[in-house]
Coordinates of C-alpha atoms in Angstrom, one line a residue:
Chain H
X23 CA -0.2 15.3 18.7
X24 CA -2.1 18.7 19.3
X25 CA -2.8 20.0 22.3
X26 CA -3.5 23.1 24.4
X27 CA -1.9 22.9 27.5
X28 CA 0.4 25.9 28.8
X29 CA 4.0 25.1 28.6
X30 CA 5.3 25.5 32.4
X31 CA 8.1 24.1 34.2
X32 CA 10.5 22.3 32.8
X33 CA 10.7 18.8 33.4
X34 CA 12.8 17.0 36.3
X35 CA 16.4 15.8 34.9
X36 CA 16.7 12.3 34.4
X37 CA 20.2 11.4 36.1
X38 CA 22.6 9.4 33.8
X39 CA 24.6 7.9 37.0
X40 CA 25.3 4.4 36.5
X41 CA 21.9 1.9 37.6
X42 CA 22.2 0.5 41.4
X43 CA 22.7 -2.8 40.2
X44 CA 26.1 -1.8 38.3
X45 CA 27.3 0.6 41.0
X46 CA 27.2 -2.6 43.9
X47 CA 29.0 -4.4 41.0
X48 CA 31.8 -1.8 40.7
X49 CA 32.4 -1.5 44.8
X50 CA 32.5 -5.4 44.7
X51 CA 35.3 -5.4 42.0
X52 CA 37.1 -2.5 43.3
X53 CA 37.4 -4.1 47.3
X54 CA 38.2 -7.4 45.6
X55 CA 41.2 -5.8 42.8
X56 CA 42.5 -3.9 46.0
X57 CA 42.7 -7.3 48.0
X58 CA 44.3 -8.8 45.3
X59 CA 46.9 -5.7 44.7
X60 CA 47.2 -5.8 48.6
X61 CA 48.6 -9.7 48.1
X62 CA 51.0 -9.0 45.6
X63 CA 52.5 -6.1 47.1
X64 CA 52.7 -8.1 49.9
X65 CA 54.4 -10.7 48.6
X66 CA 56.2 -9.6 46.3
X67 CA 59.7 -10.0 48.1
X68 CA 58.5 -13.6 48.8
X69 CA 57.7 -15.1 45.7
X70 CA 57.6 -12.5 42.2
X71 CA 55.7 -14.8 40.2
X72 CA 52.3 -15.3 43.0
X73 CA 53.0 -11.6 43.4
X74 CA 53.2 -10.6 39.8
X75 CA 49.4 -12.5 38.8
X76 CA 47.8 -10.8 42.4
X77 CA 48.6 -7.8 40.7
X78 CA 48.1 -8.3 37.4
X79 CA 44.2 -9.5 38.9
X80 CA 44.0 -6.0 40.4
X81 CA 44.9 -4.1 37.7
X82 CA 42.6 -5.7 35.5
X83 CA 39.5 -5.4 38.1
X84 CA 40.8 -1.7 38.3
X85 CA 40.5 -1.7 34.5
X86 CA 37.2 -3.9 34.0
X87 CA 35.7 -0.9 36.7
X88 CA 37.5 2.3 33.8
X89 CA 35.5 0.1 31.3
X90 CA 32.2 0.2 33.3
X91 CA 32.2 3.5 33.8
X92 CA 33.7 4.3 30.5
X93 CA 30.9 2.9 28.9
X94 CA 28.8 5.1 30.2
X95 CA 25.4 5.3 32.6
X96 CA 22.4 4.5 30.7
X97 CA 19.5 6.6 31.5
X98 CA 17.3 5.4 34.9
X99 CA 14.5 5.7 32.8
X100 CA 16.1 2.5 30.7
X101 CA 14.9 -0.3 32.4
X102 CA 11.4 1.2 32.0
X103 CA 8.8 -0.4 29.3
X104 CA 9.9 1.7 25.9
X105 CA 5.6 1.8 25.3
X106 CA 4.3 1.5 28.4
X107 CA 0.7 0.0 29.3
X108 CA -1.4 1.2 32.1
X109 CA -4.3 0.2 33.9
X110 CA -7.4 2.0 32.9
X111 CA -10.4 1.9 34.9
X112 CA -14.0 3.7 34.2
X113 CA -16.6 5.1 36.8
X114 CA -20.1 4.8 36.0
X115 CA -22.8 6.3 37.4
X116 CA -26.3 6.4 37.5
X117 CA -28.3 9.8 37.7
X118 CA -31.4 7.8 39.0
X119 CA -30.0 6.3 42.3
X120 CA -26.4 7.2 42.5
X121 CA -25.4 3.9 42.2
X122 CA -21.5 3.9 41.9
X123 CA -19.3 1.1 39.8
X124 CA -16.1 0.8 38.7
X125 CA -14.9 -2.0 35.7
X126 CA -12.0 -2.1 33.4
X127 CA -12.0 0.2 30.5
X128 CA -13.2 -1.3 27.3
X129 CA -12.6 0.2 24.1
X130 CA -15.0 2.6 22.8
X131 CA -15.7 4.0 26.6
X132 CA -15.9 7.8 26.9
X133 CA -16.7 10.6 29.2
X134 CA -20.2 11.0 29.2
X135 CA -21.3 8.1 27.2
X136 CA -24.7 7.0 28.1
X137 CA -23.2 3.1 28.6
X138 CA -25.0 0.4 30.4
X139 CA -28.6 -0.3 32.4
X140 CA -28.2 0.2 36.2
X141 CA -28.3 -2.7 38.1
X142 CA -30.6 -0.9 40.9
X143 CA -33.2 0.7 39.2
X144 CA -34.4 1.7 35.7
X145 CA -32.1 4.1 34.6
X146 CA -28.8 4.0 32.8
X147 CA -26.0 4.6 33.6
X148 CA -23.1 7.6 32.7
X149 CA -19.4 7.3 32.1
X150 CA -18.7 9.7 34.7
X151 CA -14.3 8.9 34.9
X152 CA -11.7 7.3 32.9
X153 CA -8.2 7.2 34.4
X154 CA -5.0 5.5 35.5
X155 CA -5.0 2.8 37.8
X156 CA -3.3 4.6 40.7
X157 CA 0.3 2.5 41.4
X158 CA 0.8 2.2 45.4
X159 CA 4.2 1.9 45.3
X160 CA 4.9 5.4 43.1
X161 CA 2.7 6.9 45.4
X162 CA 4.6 5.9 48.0
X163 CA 7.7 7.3 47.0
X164 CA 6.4 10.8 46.6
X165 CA 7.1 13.1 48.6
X166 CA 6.3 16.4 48.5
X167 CA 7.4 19.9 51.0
X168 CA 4.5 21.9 51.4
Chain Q
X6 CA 46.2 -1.3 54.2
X7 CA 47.1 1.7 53.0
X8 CA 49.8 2.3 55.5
X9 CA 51.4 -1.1 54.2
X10 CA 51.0 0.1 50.5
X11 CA 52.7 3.2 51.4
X12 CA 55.6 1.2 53.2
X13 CA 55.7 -0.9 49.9
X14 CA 56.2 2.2 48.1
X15 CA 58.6 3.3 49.7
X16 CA 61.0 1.0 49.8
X17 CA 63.4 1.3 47.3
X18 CA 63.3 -1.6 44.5
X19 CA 62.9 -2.1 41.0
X20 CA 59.1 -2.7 41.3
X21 CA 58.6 0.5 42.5
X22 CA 60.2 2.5 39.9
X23 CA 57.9 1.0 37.3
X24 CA 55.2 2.0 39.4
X25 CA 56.1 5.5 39.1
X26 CA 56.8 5.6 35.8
X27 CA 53.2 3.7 35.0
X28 CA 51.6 6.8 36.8
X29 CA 54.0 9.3 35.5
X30 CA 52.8 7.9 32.4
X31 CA 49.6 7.4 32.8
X32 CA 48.9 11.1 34.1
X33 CA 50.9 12.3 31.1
X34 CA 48.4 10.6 28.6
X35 CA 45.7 11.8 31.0
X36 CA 46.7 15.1 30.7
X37 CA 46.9 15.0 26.8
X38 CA 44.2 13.0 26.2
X39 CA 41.3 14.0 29.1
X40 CA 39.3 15.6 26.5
X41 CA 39.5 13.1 24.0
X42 CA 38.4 10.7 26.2
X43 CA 35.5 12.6 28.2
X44 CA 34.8 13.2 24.6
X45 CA 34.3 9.7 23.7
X46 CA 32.4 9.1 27.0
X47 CA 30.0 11.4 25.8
X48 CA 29.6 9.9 22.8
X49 CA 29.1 6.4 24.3
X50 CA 25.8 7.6 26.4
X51 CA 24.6 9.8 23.4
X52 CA 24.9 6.6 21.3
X53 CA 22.8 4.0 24.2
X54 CA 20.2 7.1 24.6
X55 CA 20.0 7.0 20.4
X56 CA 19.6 3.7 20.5
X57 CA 17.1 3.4 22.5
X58 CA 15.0 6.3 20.9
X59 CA 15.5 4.4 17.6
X60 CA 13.6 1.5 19.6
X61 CA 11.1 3.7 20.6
X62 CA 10.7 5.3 17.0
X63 CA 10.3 1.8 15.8
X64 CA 7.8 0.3 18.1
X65 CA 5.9 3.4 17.8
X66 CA 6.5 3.0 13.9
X67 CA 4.8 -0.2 14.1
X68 CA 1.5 0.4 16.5
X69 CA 0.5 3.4 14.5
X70 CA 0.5 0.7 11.8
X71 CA -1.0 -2.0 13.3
X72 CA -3.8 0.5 14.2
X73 CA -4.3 2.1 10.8
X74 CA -4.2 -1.6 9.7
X75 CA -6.9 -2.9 12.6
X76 CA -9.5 0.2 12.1
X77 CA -8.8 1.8 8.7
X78 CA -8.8 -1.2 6.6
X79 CA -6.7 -0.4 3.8
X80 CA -6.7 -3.6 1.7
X81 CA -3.1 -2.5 1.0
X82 CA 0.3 -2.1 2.3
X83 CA 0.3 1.4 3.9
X84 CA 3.4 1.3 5.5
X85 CA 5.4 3.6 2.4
X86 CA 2.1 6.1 3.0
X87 CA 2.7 5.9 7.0
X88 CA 6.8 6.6 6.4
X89 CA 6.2 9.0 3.5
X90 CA 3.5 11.5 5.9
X91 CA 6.7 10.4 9.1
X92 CA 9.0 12.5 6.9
X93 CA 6.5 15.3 5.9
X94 CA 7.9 18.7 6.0
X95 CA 6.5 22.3 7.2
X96 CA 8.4 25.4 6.3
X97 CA 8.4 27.9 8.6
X98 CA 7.3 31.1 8.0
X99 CA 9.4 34.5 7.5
X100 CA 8.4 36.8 10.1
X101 CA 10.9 39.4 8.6
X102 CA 8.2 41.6 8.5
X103 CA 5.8 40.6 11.4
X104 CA 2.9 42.4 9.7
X105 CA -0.1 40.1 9.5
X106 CA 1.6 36.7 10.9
X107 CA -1.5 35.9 13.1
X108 CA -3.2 35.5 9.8
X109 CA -0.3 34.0 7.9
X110 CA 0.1 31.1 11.0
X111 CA -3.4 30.8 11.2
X112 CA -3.8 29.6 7.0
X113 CA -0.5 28.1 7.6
X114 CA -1.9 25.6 10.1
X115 CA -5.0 25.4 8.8
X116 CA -3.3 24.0 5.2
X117 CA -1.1 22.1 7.3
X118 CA -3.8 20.4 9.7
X119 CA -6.0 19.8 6.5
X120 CA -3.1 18.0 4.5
X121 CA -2.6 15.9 7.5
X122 CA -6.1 15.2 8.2
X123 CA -6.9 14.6 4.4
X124 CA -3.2 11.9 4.4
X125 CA -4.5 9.9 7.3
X126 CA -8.0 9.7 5.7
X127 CA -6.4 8.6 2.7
X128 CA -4.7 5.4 4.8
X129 CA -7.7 4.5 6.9
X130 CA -10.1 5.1 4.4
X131 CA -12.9 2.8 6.9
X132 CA -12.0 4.5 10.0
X133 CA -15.3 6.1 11.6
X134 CA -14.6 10.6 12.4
X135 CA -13.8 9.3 16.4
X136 CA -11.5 6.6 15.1
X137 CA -9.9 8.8 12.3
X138 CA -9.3 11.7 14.9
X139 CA -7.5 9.4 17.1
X140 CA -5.5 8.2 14.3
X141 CA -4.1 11.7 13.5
X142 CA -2.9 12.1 17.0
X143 CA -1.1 9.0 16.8
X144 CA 0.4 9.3 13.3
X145 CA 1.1 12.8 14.9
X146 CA 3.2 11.2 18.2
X147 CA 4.7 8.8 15.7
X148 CA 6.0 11.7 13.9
X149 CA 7.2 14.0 16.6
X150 CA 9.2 10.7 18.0
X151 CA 10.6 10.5 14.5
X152 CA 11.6 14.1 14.6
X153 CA 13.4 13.7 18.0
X154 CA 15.6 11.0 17.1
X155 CA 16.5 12.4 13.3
X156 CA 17.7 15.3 14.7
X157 CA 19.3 13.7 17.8
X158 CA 21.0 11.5 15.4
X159 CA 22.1 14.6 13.3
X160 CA 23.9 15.9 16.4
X161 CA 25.3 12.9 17.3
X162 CA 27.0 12.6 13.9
X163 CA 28.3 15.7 13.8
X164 CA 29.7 15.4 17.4
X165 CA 31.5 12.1 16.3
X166 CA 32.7 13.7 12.8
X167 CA 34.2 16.8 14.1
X168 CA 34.9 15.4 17.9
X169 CA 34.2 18.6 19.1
X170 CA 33.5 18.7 22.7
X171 CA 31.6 21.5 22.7
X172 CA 28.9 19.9 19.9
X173 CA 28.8 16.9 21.9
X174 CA 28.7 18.8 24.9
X175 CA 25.9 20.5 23.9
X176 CA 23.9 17.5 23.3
X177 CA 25.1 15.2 26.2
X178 CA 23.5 18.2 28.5
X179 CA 20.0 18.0 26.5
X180 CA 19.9 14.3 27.1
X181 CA 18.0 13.8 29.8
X182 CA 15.6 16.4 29.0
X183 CA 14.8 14.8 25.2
X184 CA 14.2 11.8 27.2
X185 CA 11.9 13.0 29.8
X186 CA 9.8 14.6 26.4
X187 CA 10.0 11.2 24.4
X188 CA 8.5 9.4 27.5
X189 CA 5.8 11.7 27.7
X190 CA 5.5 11.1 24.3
X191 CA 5.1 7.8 24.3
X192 CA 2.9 7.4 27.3
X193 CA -0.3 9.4 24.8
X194 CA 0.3 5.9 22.3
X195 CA -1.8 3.8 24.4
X196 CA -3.9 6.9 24.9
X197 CA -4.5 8.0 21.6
X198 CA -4.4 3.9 20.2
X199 CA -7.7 3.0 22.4
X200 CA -9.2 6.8 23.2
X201 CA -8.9 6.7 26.6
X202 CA -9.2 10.8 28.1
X203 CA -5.5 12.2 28.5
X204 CA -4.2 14.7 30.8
X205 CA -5.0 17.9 28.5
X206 CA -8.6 16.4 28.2
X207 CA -9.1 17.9 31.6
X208 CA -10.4 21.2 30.2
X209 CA -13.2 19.7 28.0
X210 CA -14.5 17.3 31.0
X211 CA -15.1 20.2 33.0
X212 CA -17.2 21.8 30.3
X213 CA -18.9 18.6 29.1
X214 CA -19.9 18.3 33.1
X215 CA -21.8 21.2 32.8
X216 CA -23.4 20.8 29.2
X217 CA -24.0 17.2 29.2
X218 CA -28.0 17.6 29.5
X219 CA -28.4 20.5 27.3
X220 CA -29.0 20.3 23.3
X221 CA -25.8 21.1 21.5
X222 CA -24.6 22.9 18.2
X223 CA -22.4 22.7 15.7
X224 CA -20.1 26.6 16.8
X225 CA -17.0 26.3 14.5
X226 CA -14.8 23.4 13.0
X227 CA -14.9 20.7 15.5
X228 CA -16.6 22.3 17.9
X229 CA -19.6 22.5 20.0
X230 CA -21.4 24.3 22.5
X231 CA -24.6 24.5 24.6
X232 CA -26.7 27.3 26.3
X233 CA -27.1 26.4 30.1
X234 CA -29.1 28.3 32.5
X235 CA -27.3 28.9 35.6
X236 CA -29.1 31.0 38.9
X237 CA -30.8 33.5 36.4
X238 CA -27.6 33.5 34.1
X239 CA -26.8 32.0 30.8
X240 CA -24.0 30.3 30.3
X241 CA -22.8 29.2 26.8
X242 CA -20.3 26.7 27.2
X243 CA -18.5 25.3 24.7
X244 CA -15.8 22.7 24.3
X245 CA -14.0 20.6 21.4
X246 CA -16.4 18.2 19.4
X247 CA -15.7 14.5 21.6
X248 CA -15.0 11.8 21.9
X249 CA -12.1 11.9 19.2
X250 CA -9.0 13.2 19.7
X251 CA -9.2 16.8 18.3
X252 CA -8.8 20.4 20.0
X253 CA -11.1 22.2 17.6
X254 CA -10.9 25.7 17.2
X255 CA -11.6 27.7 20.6
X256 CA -10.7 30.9 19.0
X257 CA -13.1 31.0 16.2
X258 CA -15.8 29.5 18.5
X259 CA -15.2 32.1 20.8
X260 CA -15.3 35.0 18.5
X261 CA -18.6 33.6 16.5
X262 CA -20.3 33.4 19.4
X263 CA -19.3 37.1 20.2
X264 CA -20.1 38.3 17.0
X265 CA -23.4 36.5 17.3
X266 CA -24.5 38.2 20.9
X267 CA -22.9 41.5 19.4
X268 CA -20.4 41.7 22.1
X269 CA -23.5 41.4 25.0
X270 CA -20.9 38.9 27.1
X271 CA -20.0 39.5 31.3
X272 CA -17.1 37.2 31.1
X273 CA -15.2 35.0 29.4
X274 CA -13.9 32.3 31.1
X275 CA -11.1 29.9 30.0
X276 CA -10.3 25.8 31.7
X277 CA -7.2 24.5 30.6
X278 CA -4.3 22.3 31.4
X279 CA -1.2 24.2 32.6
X280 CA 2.5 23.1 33.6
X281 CA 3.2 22.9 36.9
X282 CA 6.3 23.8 39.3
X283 CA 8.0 20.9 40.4
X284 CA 6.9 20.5 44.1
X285 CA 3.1 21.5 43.2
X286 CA 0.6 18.7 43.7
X287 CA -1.0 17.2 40.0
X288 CA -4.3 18.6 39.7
X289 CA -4.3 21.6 41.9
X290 CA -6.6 24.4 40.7
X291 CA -5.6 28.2 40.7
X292 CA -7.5 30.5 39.1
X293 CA -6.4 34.4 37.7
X294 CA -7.0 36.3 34.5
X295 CA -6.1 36.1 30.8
X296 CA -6.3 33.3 28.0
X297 CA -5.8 30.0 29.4
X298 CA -5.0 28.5 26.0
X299 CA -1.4 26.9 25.2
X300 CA -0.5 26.0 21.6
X301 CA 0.9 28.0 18.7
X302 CA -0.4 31.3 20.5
X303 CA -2.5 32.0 17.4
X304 CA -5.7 31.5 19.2
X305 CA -4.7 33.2 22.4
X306 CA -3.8 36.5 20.2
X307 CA -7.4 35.9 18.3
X308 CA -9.3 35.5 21.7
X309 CA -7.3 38.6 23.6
X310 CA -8.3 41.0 20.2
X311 CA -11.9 40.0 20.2
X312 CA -12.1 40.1 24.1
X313 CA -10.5 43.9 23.9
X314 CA -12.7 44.8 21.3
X315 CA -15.9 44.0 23.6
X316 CA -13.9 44.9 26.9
X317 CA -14.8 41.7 28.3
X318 CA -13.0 40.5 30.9
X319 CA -10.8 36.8 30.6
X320 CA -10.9 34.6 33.2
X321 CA -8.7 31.7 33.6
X322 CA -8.6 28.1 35.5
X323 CA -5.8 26.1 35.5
X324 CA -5.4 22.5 36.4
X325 CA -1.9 21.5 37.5
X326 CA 0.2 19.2 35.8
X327 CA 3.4 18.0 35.1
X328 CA 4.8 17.7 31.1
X329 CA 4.4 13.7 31.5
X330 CA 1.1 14.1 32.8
X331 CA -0.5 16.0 29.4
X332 CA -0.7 13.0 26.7
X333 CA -0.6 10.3 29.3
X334 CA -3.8 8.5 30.4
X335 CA -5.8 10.8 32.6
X336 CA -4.9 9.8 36.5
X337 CA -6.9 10.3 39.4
X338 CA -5.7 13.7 41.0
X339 CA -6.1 15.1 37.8
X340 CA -9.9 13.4 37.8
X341 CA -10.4 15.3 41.2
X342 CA -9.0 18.5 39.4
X343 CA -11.8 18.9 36.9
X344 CA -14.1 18.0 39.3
X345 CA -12.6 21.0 41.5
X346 CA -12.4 23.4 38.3
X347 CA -15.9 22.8 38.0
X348 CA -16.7 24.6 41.5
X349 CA -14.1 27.5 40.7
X350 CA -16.2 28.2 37.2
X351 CA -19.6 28.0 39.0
X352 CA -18.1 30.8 42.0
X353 CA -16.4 33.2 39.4
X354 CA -19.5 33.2 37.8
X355 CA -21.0 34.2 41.2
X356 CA -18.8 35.9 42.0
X357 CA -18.8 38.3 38.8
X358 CA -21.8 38.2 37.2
X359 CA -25.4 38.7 37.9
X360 CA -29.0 37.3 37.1
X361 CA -29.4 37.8 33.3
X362 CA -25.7 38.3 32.2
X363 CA -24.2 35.7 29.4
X364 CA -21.6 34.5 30.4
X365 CA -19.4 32.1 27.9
X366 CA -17.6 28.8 29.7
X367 CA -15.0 27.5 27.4
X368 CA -12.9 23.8 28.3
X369 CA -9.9 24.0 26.4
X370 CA -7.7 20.8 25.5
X371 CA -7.5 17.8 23.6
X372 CA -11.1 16.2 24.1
X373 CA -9.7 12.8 23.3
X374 CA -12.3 10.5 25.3
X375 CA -14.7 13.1 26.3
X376 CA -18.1 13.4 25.2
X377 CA -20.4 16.2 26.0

């Protein structure tokens, strides 16, 4: 797709660390396999056999955790929609009276299009905007130092 | 715990010397195989990121389709036509001798926009100009995502067919950056699918604003412009023929119109999109000199020449944005932005030019969406 823009900064790095979900999932496994090393060391003069499965439990939590992280991160950016859909919505205005209204986008809407009768007087009304649906809760997380 | 462990440990039994020898061992094969197995670590994310990007591909694949299908009305199966223009190929040129490559990259994308232009015609016969325009730059998307993950793939392979960490290396470090350009890819589909204004329209709203009311004319290919009177001035302004997707072409607008007044211009002045720093708000306005035109730099070397040759001075506008910001759906900062550019054209032309000067106003950008 063409465009003009000016190439300038590069864009922010997406990490690759493992997703929150998995990371709470590996510190579960790991406290629980060093519990259940913890057991069979302990009693391992007592009874070999109880001692022997404890830590055969913890080494393969310890070992289901090297295949977590083996496997590798995904990208943050996975759980996102692969082609996302936004919210469009369209300003119109009137030129007449200044009456101000804003509706879904429909297709065929553009800047400047000469669209529908005002509902206040006798004019018509312009496309004056077409954008994003703003989302509260990204603008919430940003955060910028002035 | 740990204290216990280490009594454990300590103690002299049999259980204990297999311990050791496990992590005797175990460091042994970590110090042989550490690179092997980063290696293959490597590998592993490459191969969820190429998978993913093969989703992508595919999905994106199949709306250009749909669309083709749902306004071009083929009659026929055009889905070997869609793969066959996916896998098109442009040489680049030799610039052994730089001599004369302006001219050579201008005919060279000229050929190449016109074989494009005249392929997706061909599929979407029905498709009104507006509707084919918007086509191209989704046909176009289609095929850049197509070209990200073929060659992504290709480095992949290689990486797993030599297991060289320094190939794979190489590509594990790009990772995040390919994805952070195939989402801002993919965020112009709905965009370019239903003509809705995207980020690098920004440009082609301002001028539109200010030539809405005035009669227009045809300038160059795809483009249009309008003589406005402005406090004893006259501005020409001139932007890329809307609503369709298409950036026309500035440069030969910019230069007729010069040719046309012999020369008799104040200022040039230039509104387009720019990348901005990370920290910088979307849709912050500066303002400075020179040719505010991105692209191939083919239009900025024509527009520079011309402007020398008439010693006219280039001013530029730039609305801030971020690289996810130029093909997605316009947002609402960058909205306020144009709105914004619009006062900073009107004051430089106060600012630098008096009653009776001409004074040319050019939106640059994709007008996807944007009338005039």
């Amino acid at each position: 797709m063409k465009t003009n823009s000016q190439g300038g900064s590069p864009p922010p790095v997406t990490s690759i660390n493992a997703s929150r979900v998995n990371l709470v999932i590996i510190v579960i496994i790991g406290i629980l396999s060093l519990a259940s090393l913890y057991l069979g060391f302990k009693s391992f003069t007592e009874d070999q056999i109880t001692a022997y499965i404890y830590i055969l439990i913890g080494a393969l939590g310890f070992a289901a955790i090297g295949y977590m992280l083996f496997r590798g991160g995904r990208p943050s950016s996975q759980t996102k929609q692969d082609i996302p859909q936004v919210d469009i919505l369209t300003t119109l205005e009137c030129p007449k009276c200044n009456l101000r209204r804003v509706r879904e986008f429909k297709k065929g809407d553009y800047i400047f299009k000469n669209d529908e009768a005002c509902t206040r007087c006798d004019g018509n009304m312009i496309i004056s905007r077409i954008h994003k649906k703003k989302d509260p809760e990204k603008e919430k997380k940003q955060n910028f130092i002035e | 715990m740990s204290i216990l462990i280490g009594q454990i440990l300590q103690q002299e039994t049999d259980f204990n010397v297999i311990i050791q020898t496990l992590f005797s061992l175990a460091f042994i094969i970590y110090l042989v195989y550490a690179q092997k197995l980063q290696s293959l670590q490597m590998l592993n994310q490459i191969e969820a990121t190429l998978r993913r990007l093969k989703k992508i591909r595919d999905e994106a694949r199949g709306v250009t389709l749909n669309t083709i299908n749902e306004v071009g009305k083929p009659g026929v199966d055009v889905s070997n036509k869609v793969d066959r223009i996916l896998e098109f190929i442009s040489i680049p040129l030799t610039d052994m001798d730089p001599y004369g490559i302006v001219d050579k990259l201008d005919q060279y994308l000229k050929v190449n926009h016109n074989i494009f232009e005249a392929e997706v015609k061909a599929i979407a016969p029905n498709a009104s100009e507006i509707e084919r325009q918007n086509l191209e730059n989704l046909v176009g998307l289609t095929f850049e995502l197509n070209y990200i993950y073929k060659a992504m793939r290709h480095n992949y392979l290689m990486g797993k067919k030599t297991m060289n960490i320094y190939i794979i290396l190489q590509v594990h470090m790009i990772l995040p950056l390919i994805m952070q350009l195939v989402e801002s890819l993919t965020v112009g589909i709905q965009a370019t699918r239903e003509g809705i204004p995207i980020g690098d329209s920004v440009g082609p709203i301002v001028a539109g604003r200010l030539m809405k009311d005035y009669p227009k004319r045809d300038i160059s290919k795809e483009m249009v412009s309008a003589e406005v009177p402005f406090d004893g001035r006259t501005l020409i302004v001139m932007k890329a023929k809307g609503p369709g997707g298409t950036v026309g072409t500035p440069d030969e607008a910019i230069i007729n119109i010069l040719n046309e007044k012999e020369g008799k211009v104040k200022i040039i002045i230039m509104i387009d999109a720019a990348g901005k720093m990370e920290g910088e708000p979307v849709g912050a306005v500066s303002e400075g000199v020179g040719a505010a035109i991105g692209g191939t730099g083919k239009e900025k070397f024509k527009i520079e020449e011309i402007a020398t040759k008439f010693k006219i001075p280039v001013h530029a506008i730039a609305i801030k944005q971020g690289q996810e910001h130029v093909m997605a759906p316009l947002v609402e900062e960058l909205a306020e932005g144009a709105e914004k550019a619009g006062e900073s054209v009107k004051r430089i032309i106060m600012d630098y030019s008096g009653p009776g000067d001409t004074v040319i106003v050019a939106g640059i950008g994709n007008t996807i969406g944007v009338g005039q």
